[in-house]
C-alpha positions in Angstrom: 71.8 81.6 159.7 69.4 84.4 159.0 65.9 83.2 159.1 63.7 83.0 155.9 62.0 86.4 156.6 65.4 88.1 156.8 66.5 86.5 153.6 63.3 87.6 151.8 63.6 91.1 153.1 67.3 91.9 153.4 68.1 95.4 154.8 71.1 97.7 154.6 71.5 100.9 156.4 70.1 103.9 154.5 70.8 107.6 155.2 67.8 109.6 156.3 67.5 112.7 154.1 66.4 116.2 155.2 64.6 118.4 152.6 63.8 122.1 152.6 60.3 123.4 152.0 61.2 124.1 148.4 62.5 120.5 147.8 66.2 120.9 148.1 68.2 118.2 149.8 69.8 119.9 152.9 71.8 117.1 154.3 71.6 113.6 155.8 71.7 111.6 159.1 73.7 108.4 158.7 76.2 106.0 160.1 76.7 104.6 156.6 76.0 107.3 154.0 73.8 105.3 151.6 71.0 106.5 149.3 69.5 103.7 147.1 69.3 103.9 143.3 66.9 102.2 141.0 68.2 99.8 138.4 67.0 102.3 135.7 69.4 104.9 137.2 72.4 102.6 136.6 74.4 103.2 133.4 75.1 100.0 131.3 78.9 100.7 131.3 78.9 100.5 135.1 77.1 97.2 135.1 79.4 95.8 132.4 82.4 97.0 134.4 81.2 95.4 137.5 80.4 92.0 135.9 83.7 92.0 133.9 85.7 92.6 137.0 83.9 90.6 139.7 81.8 87.9 138.1 82.0 87.4 134.3 79.6 84.4 134.4 77.1 86.3 136.6 74.3 85.8 134.1 74.8 82.0 133.9 75.1 80.7 137.4 72.6 80.3 140.3 74.7 81.9 143.1 77.7 79.6 143.0 80.2 79.6 140.1 81.5 76.0 140.1 84.1 76.7 137.5 85.5 79.6 139.5 85.6 77.4 142.6 87.5 74.8 140.7 90.0 77.3 139.6 90.5 78.4 143.2 90.9 74.8 144.4 93.5 74.2 141.7 95.3 77.3 142.7 95.5 76.2 146.2 97.1 72.9 145.1 99.5 74.4 142.6 100.3 77.6 144.5 99.1 79.7 141.5 96.8 82.7 141.8 93.9 82.1 139.6 91.5 84.7 140.9 88.7 84.7 143.5 85.8 82.3 143.5 83.1 84.4 145.0 80.3 85.4 142.8 78.6 88.8 143.0 75.7 87.1 144.7 78.0 85.6 147.4 79.5 89.0 147.9 76.1 90.5 148.3 75.2 87.8 150.9 78.4 88.7 152.8 77.5 92.4 152.7 73.8 92.1 153.5 74.0 89.5 156.3 77.5 90.4 157.6 78.6 86.8 157.6 82.1 87.7 158.7 81.1 89.5 161.8 80.9 87.9 165.3 77.2 88.7 165.6 76.6 85.8 163.2 78.9 83.3 164.8 77.6 80.0 166.0 79.1 77.5 168.5 81.4 75.8 166.0 82.8 79.1 164.7 85.5 79.0 167.3 86.8 75.5 166.5 90.2 75.9 164.8 90.0 75.5 161.0 86.2 75.4 160.9 85.3 79.1 160.9 86.0 80.0 157.3 84.5 76.7 156.1 81.3 77.5 158.1 81.2 81.1 156.8 81.7 80.1 153.2 78.9 77.4 153.5 76.6 80.0 154.9 77.4 82.4 152.0 76.8 79.6 149.4 73.4 78.7 150.9 72.3 82.3 151.1 73.6 83.0 147.6 71.4 80.2 146.2 68.4 81.5 148.2 69.0 85.1 147.0 69.0 83.8 143.4 65.7 82.1 144.0 64.1 85.2 145.5 65.4 87.9 143.2 66.1 88.5 139.6 69.6 89.2 138.3 68.7 92.9 137.9 67.6 93.1 141.5 70.7 91.4 142.7 72.9 93.9 140.8 70.9 96.8 142.1 71.2 95.5 145.7 74.9 95.0 145.3 75.6 98.4 143.9 73.4 100.0 146.6 75.1 98.0 149.4 78.8 98.1 148.4 81.3 100.3 150.2 83.4 102.6 147.9 85.4 104.4 150.6 85.4 108.0 151.8 82.2 107.2 153.8 80.4 106.5 150.5 78.1 103.5 150.6 76.2 102.6 147.4 76.6 103.9 143.9 74.5 107.0 144.4 76.7 108.4 147.1 79.9 107.2 145.4 79.1 108.9 142.2 78.4 112.1 144.1 81.4 111.9 146.4 84.0 111.3 143.7 82.5 113.0 140.6 79.5 115.1 141.9 77.2 113.3 139.4 74.2 111.1 139.4 75.1 107.4 138.5 73.4 107.7 135.1 75.8 110.5 134.1 79.0 108.5 134.8 81.3 108.1 131.8 83.0 104.8 130.9 86.3 105.6 132.6 84.5 106.9 135.8 82.4 103.7 135.9 85.5 101.6 135.6 87.1 103.5 138.4 84.2 103.0 140.8 83.8 99.3 139.8 87.5 98.9 140.7 87.0 100.5 144.1 84.7 97.8 145.6 87.5 95.3 145.8 89.6 97.6 147.9 88.0 101.0 148.8 91.1 102.2 150.7 93.8 100.6 148.7 92.5 101.9 145.4 91.2 105.3 146.7 91.9 107.8 143.9 92.5 110.7 146.3 95.0 109.0 148.6 96.5 106.6 146.0 96.0 108.2 142.5 98.5 106.1 140.6 97.3 102.8 142.1 93.7 103.9 141.4 94.5 104.6 137.8 96.2 101.2 137.3 93.1 99.5 138.8 90.8 101.5 136.5 92.8 100.6 133.5 92.7 96.9 134.5 88.9 97.1 134.8 88.8 98.7 131.3 91.1 95.9 130.0 88.7 93.3 131.5 85.8 95.0 129.7 87.7 94.8 126.5 88.8 91.2 127.2 85.2 90.0 127.6 83.8 92.0 124.7 82.0 94.8 126.5 84.0 97.5 124.7 86.2 97.5 121.5 89.9 98.2 121.2 89.6 101.9 120.2 87.2 102.6 123.0 89.4 100.8 125.5 92.5 102.8 124.4 90.7 106.1 124.4 89.3 105.6 127.9 92.6 104.3 129.3 94.5 107.3 127.9 92.4 109.7 130.0 93.5 111.2 133.3 91.4 110.8 136.4 89.4 114.0 137.0 87.7 114.1 140.3 85.2 116.4 141.9 85.8 115.0 145.3 83.5 116.0 148.2 82.8 113.9 151.2 79.4 114.5 152.8 79.5 115.1 156.5 77.6 116.9 159.2 79.7 120.1 158.7 78.5 120.5 155.1 75.1 121.1 153.5 72.4 123.6 154.1 71.7 125.0 157.6 73.9 122.7 159.6 73.0 124.3 163.0 69.3 123.8 162.1 69.8 120.2 161.2 71.7 119.6 164.5 68.8 121.1 166.4 66.1 119.1 164.7 68.1 115.9 165.2 67.3 116.2 169.0 63.6 116.1 168.5 63.8 113.5 165.7 65.9 111.1 167.9 63.2 111.3 170.6 60.5 110.6 168.0 62.5 107.7 166.6 62.9 106.1 170.0 59.2 106.4 170.7 58.2 104.9 167.4 60.9 102.2 167.0 62.7 103.9 164.1 66.5 104.4 163.5 67.2 107.9 162.3 70.6 106.9 161.0 69.6 103.8 159.2 66.0 103.7 158.1 66.2 106.0 155.0 63.6 108.4 156.4 62.6 111.5 154.4 62.3 114.5 156.7 60.6 117.5 155.3 61.4 120.9 157.0 60.1 124.4 157.0 63.4 126.0 155.9 63.4 127.9 152.5 66.7 127.1 150.9 66.8 130.5 149.2 66.1 132.5 152.4 68.7 130.2 154.2 71.3 131.1 151.6 70.5 134.8 151.9 70.8 134.6 155.8 74.1 132.7 155.7 75.4 135.2 153.1 74.3 138.2 155.2 75.8 136.9 158.4 79.1 136.1 156.7 79.3 139.4 154.8 78.6 141.5 158.0 80.6 139.5 160.4 83.7 139.5 158.3 83.7 143.3 158.3 82.9 143.5 162.0 85.8 141.1 162.9 88.2 143.2 160.9 87.1 146.3 162.9 87.1 144.4 166.2 90.7 143.3 165.6 91.7 146.9 164.9 89.7 148.1 167.9 91.8 145.9 170.2 95.0 145.7 168.3 97.9 145.1 170.6 95.6 144.7 173.6 93.7 142.0 175.5 90.0 142.2 174.9 88.8 140.3 177.9 87.8 143.1 180.4 85.7 143.5 183.5 82.9 146.2 183.8 85.5 148.8 184.6 87.6 148.1 181.5 90.4 146.3 183.4 92.0 143.1 182.1 90.6 140.1 183.7 93.4 138.2 185.4 94.0 134.5 184.5 91.1 134.7 182.0 92.6 132.1 179.7 93.7 129.9 182.5 90.2 129.8 183.9 88.6 129.4 180.5 90.8 126.5 179.4 89.4 124.5 182.4 86.0 124.4 180.7 87.3 122.7 177.6 87.2 119.0 176.7 91.0 119.0 176.2 91.6 120.2 179.7 89.2 117.6 181.1 90.9 114.8 179.1 94.3 115.8 180.3 93.1 116.1 183.9 91.8 112.6 183.8 94.8 111.3 181.9 97.3 112.7 184.5 95.1 112.4 187.6 95.1 116.2 188.0 98.9 116.6 187.9 99.3 120.4 187.2 102.8 120.2 185.7 101.8 117.5 183.1 98.6 119.3 182.2 100.4 122.6 181.8 103.1 121.0 179.7 100.6 119.6 177.1 98.4 122.7 177.1 101.5 124.7 176.0 102.9 122.1 173.6 102.8 123.3 170.0 100.9 121.2 167.4 100.1 121.5 163.7 96.4 122.4 163.4 93.9 124.0 161.1 92.1 127.1 162.3 89.2 129.2 161.1 89.8 132.7 159.5 87.5 134.8 157.4 90.1 134.5 154.6 89.8 130.7 154.6 91.1 127.8 156.8 94.8 128.3 157.9 97.4 125.8 158.7 99.2 126.9 161.8 101.4 125.7 164.6 99.8 126.5 168.0 99.5 125.2 171.5 96.0 124.6 173.0 96.5 127.8 175.0 97.4 129.8 171.8 94.4 128.3 170.1 92.1 129.4 173.0 93.4 132.9 172.9 93.0 133.0 169.1 89.4 131.9 169.1 88.4 134.0 172.2 88.9 137.1 170.0 86.2 136.1 167.5 82.8 137.6 167.4 79.8 135.3 167.0 76.3 135.7 165.6 72.9 134.1 165.4 70.0 134.7 163.1 66.5 133.3 162.7 63.6 134.1 160.3 60.2 132.7 160.6 56.7 133.1 159.2 54.6 134.4 162.1 51.4 133.2 160.5 52.1 129.5 160.6 55.3 129.3 162.7 57.5 128.0 159.9 61.2 128.7 160.5 62.5 129.8 157.1 66.2 130.4 158.0 68.4 129.5 160.9 72.1 130.5 161.2 73.4 129.4 164.6 76.9 130.8 164.1 79.6 131.9 161.7 81.1 128.5 160.8 79.6 125.2 161.9 82.9 123.3 161.4 84.8 125.3 163.8 82.0 126.8 166.1 79.5 124.2 166.9 77.6 126.2 169.6 74.2 127.3 168.4 73.3 131.0 169.1 69.7 130.7 168.0 68.2 128.3 170.5 71.0 126.9 172.6 72.6 130.2 173.4 70.8 132.6 175.7 71.9 136.2 176.5 70.5 139.4 178.0 68.2 140.9 175.2 68.5 144.5 176.3 66.0 146.8 174.7 64.5 144.1 172.5 62.6 143.1 175.6 61.0 146.5 175.9 58.1 145.7 173.5 56.9 143.2 176.1 56.6 146.1 178.6 54.7 148.2 176.1 52.5 145.3 175.3 51.4 145.1 178.9 50.7 148.8 178.8 48.7 148.8 175.6 46.7 145.8 176.8 45.8 147.8 179.9 44.4 150.6 177.7 47.4 152.9 177.5 47.4 154.7 174.1 50.5 154.8 171.9 49.9 158.5 171.9 50.1 158.9 175.7 52.7 161.6 176.4 55.2 161.3 179.1 58.2 163.5 180.1 61.7 162.2 179.8 62.6 162.3 183.4 64.1 159.9 186.0 62.1 157.1 187.6 63.7 155.6 190.8 62.9 152.2 192.2 63.4 152.4 196.0 65.8 150.0 197.8 64.1 146.7 198.7 65.4 143.7 200.7 69.1 144.6 200.4 68.8 145.7 196.8 69.9 149.3 196.4 67.8 152.1 194.9 67.7 151.9 191.1 67.4 154.8 188.6 67.7 153.7 185.0 69.4 156.2 182.7 69.0 156.8 179.1 71.5 155.6 176.6 73.0 159.2 176.5 73.3 159.1 180.3 70.8 161.9 181.2 67.2 163.1 180.9 66.0 165.9 178.6 62.7 166.7 180.4 61.0 166.8 177.0 57.7 165.2 176.4 57.4 162.1 174.2 54.5 159.8 173.3 54.8 156.1 174.2 55.3 155.4 170.5 58.2 157.9 170.2 59.7 156.6 173.4 59.8 153.0 172.1 61.1 154.2 168.7 64.0 156.0 170.6 64.4 153.2 173.1 64.1 155.6 176.0 64.9 153.9 179.3 63.2 156.7 181.3 59.7 156.1 180.0 60.2 152.4 180.0 61.1 152.6 183.7 58.0 154.6 184.4 55.9 151.9 182.7 57.6 149.1 184.7 56.8 150.9 187.9 53.2 151.5 186.9 52.6 148.0 185.7 54.8 146.1 188.0 57.7 143.7 187.3 55.6 140.6 188.1 52.9 141.4 185.5 55.6 142.0 182.9 57.0 138.6 183.6 53.5 137.1 183.0 53.2 138.9 179.7 56.6 137.5 178.7 55.4 134.0 179.4 52.2 134.6 177.5 54.3 135.6 174.5 56.2 132.4 174.6 59.3 133.2 176.6 60.0 130.0 178.5 63.4 131.0 180.0 63.3 132.1 183.7 62.5 135.8 183.9 63.3 137.5 187.2 60.7 140.0 188.4 62.9 142.9 189.2 62.9 146.6 188.2 65.5 145.9 185.5 63.2 143.3 183.8 62.0 145.9 181.3 65.6 146.4 180.1 66.2 142.7 179.3 68.1 141.7 182.5 67.2 138.0 182.1 68.7 135.8 179.4 66.5 134.6 176.6 67.2 133.1 173.1 66.7 134.4 169.6 64.2 131.5 169.1 62.0 132.7 172.0 62.0 136.4 170.9 61.0 135.5 167.4 58.1 133.6 168.7 57.1 136.5 170.9 57.4 139.1 168.1 55.4 136.8 165.8 52.5 137.2 168.2 52.2 140.9 167.3 52.0 140.1 163.6 49.7 137.1 163.9 46.8 139.1 165.4 47.7 138.1 169.0 48.0 134.3 168.3 51.3 132.9 169.7 52.5 130.2 167.4 55.4 128.0 168.4 58.3 128.1 165.9 58.1 125.0 163.8 61.0 123.1 162.1 59.6 119.9 160.6 56.3 119.5 158.6 56.4 115.7 158.1 58.4 112.5 158.2 58.0 109.7 155.5 59.6 106.3 155.3 62.0 105.2 152.6 59.1 104.4 150.2 57.4 107.8 150.7 54.7 106.7 153.1 54.0 109.5 155.6 54.7 108.4 159.1 53.9 111.7 160.9 52.7 115.2 160.1 53.3 118.1 162.4 51.3 121.2 163.3 52.5 124.1 165.4 51.1 124.8 168.9 49.0 127.9 169.1 47.3 129.9 171.7 45.6 133.3 172.0 48.1 135.5 173.9 46.7 139.0 173.1 43.6 140.5 171.5 43.8 141.5 167.9 43.8 145.2 168.7 46.7 145.1 171.2 48.7 143.0 168.6 48.1 145.5 165.9 49.0 148.4 168.1 52.3 146.8 168.8 53.1 146.5 165.1 52.2 150.2 164.9 54.4 151.0 167.8 57.3 149.0 166.3 57.0 150.7 162.9 58.0 154.0 164.6 61.5 152.8 165.1 62.0 152.9 161.2 60.0 156.1 160.5 60.1 158.5 163.5 62.8 161.1 163.7 65.3 159.7 166.2 64.1 156.1 165.8 66.9 153.6 166.3 66.2 151.8 163.0 65.6 154.6 160.6 68.6 153.5 158.6 66.3 150.7 157.1 64.5 153.6 155.3 67.3 156.1 154.8 70.2 153.7 154.1 68.7 150.5 152.8 65.8 152.5 151.4 63.2 149.8 152.0 59.8 151.3 150.9 57.6 148.8 152.6 56.1 148.9 156.1 58.3 147.1 158.7 58.7 147.3 162.4 61.9 147.0 164.3 63.6 147.1 167.7 67.3 147.3 168.5 68.9 146.1 171.8 72.2 146.8 173.5 73.3 145.5 176.9 75.8 146.9 179.4 79.3 147.5 178.1 78.0 146.6 174.6 78.4 142.8 175.5 75.3 141.9 173.4 73.9 143.6 170.3 70.4 142.6 169.2 68.0 143.4 166.4 64.4 142.3 165.8 62.6 143.0 162.5 59.0 142.4 161.5 57.0 142.5 158.2 53.4 141.2 157.6 54.7 137.6 157.1 58.3 137.5 158.3 59.9 138.0 161.7 63.6 138.0 162.1 65.8 138.0 165.2 69.6 138.3 165.4 72.3 138.6 168.0 76.1 139.5 167.8 78.6 139.3 170.6 81.7 137.6 172.0 81.7 134.0 173.3 82.2 135.6 176.7 80.3 138.7 177.9 83.6 140.2 178.8 84.7 140.4 175.1 83.1 143.3 173.3 83.6 146.7 171.7 84.2 149.6 174.0 82.0 152.2 172.4 78.4 152.5 171.1 79.7 153.6 167.8 80.7 150.0 167.2 78.9 147.9 169.8 75.3 149.0 169.8 72.5 146.9 168.3 71.8 149.4 165.5 75.4 149.2 164.4 76.5 145.6 165.2 73.3 143.6 164.5 70.9 145.6 162.4 73.0 145.5 159.2 72.5 141.7 159.0 68.8 142.3 158.7 69.3 144.9 156.1 71.5 142.7 154.0 69.2 139.7 154.3 66.0 141.7 153.5 67.7 143.4 150.4 68.2 139.9 149.0 64.7 138.8 150.0 63.0 141.8 148.4 65.0 141.4 145.3 63.6 137.9 144.9 60.1 138.6 146.1 58.6 136.9 143.0 60.1 133.5 144.1 60.1 133.7 147.9 57.0 134.3 149.9 57.4 137.9 151.1 54.4 140.2 151.8 55.0 143.8 150.8 51.6 145.1 151.8 51.0 147.2 154.9 50.3 145.4 158.2 46.6 144.3 158.3 44.6 146.8 160.4 41.5 145.9 162.5 38.3 147.5 161.3 37.6 149.3 164.5 40.2 150.6 166.9 39.2 151.7 170.3 42.5 153.5 170.9 43.8 156.5 169.1 46.8 156.0 166.8 47.1 159.5 165.2 49.7 161.0 167.5 50.6 164.0 165.3 48.7 166.5 167.4 51.0 165.9 170.3 54.1 167.1 168.6 56.0 165.0 171.0 59.6 165.5 171.8 59.7 169.1 170.7 61.1 171.8 173.1 58.4 174.3 172.3 55.6 172.0 173.3 55.8 172.3 177.1 59.3 173.0 178.3 59.0 171.2 181.6 62.7 171.0 182.3 62.8 174.8 182.4 59.7 175.4 184.5 59.6 172.5 187.0 62.0 170.8 189.3 62.3 167.0 189.5 59.9 166.6 192.5 57.3 168.7 190.7 57.8 166.6 187.5 57.2 163.4 189.6 53.9 164.8 190.9 52.5 165.4 187.4 49.8 163.0 186.2 48.7 162.1 182.7 46.0 164.8 182.7 48.4 167.5 183.6 50.7 166.4 180.7 
């Protein structure tokens, strides 16, 4: 038997709820999807329907209905079916204390013929005790909050939402009757799978209500004549706001729950996050709109051809056969058939009915696992994150194009080469050493000599050559020029650049090699957003933050969170980097000028595009005074990508997501927190920022390429230039 304390404080599993910063329910964590309702939230017709159906003498007994038990006993003797003898209180005892489960079995439970008698006796005793401890209203509330209604709906709150998308208070008479009828057989009377059986059950409940005087004849006939109209929607992890984000926070919440003796899936916790539901909606919409179009072009680009290619554009042999070995299906078949290749091959090529993702909606197809792999490998993927750099709050998180079909998160879990979006870290190291944004440098080759078996390395510009023209550092970053970045890497040294990357919050391993300045080491969108936020936040690195607080089911705050911070740069260096990044959107030849010319954003913003070898990865980073956004687009495998920069470069494949997102954000700036003022400027700058006198990049400034050879250009120092 449960002890007295348990009887006085009965518990049922409650779903923990996740809320956005603006108070919108984003989703839940649960084993049993249950959210309690107060008695005042329950409509009278639902209570009447339940009593008329399950326990018509509920108000007059003390837990045990002797008259009903007598009817059952008589039925056993005569063989007639006179109805059940369990009261609502007994049913509640069974639900709360799980009397029919083995965990509550005693020594005598295994004696033939005794088990059910013992179980019933327990339920009678507990029913009487429940009646002594609780009012009739409290028992009804507990029952309706505990009962299972099918479709993973536990409790009336979730049941009303699942079947009718309503709050319990808004249920009509016929809807209340349907739900009251479900508790006796959630699967048998399910209105989705068994609509006719469900209707008959509903009408029987209505008849019981009429029989016992809860409704009159006309009301009964009117309700019974109505068809069942459902708004059916089963809550699960694939649905709701920001599913990738919710999956990520679950990792840290589970750790916290273990350390504090809480159950994330049963304690009814309230988890308050940093996400803005409106910005999240804008981000999801922008990603979907852009990626649908890019997928269309990608399919046309590779029409009739296989897209998995090596660095020389040749088809990778046995690509699918190798890839399938990394799937759970292959591993399962391998274990099932002890590695027998013929059996594994047979089932990998066997056709099945399945549902697959498409941008036109889910499709029912007949495919083999190998067909399915080939189908999905042709899809492009994306990740997007937006955060407030001033407090670290993550405002939007889109980890992929469709959580139901693509569970892999491309914001934090996925790491790829960032390409030129890593260059600002090189320029940060230079600015921090006193280099001016206006420092002019020629567009010429820089060669890193061969070292320890590594061949000599001469980074080339995107166009493939060098113009010999002179550009300021600000112009060079705006144009994403590899030649001048290479010169800075050589001047500063790869090891120091790695140190700056770590200071700016990059925790992934960064290899100190000459190619470090061009994003040769994998990082995540999550890390880059934190790094770029340091520029906007006056040199203070702030860890991206997902959860602000956790409360218990009664609203008592259990834990509040604050972001980690540290001074990574001085304020002047941080501001100069925002100034440098603005050039990408304003300078002639800047890689992000479309934000001004195409999207026509009138406000100050900084930006940086990134594209890796063979267009495997397309990146974009955008900053405003209180918003930093990062995004990536690419194939699941690096070998799957566009073949030309016209489609595959960061400015083409990733930047438009930012434009679509910011267009929606600026349009709603009265409701979302977006600062449209210029970037805050320190009172006194020790480094010049007016670079206009250099006229950088113009042929008629100093035509070095016409007057000097490469060796002479290499000998030039800053003063000469």
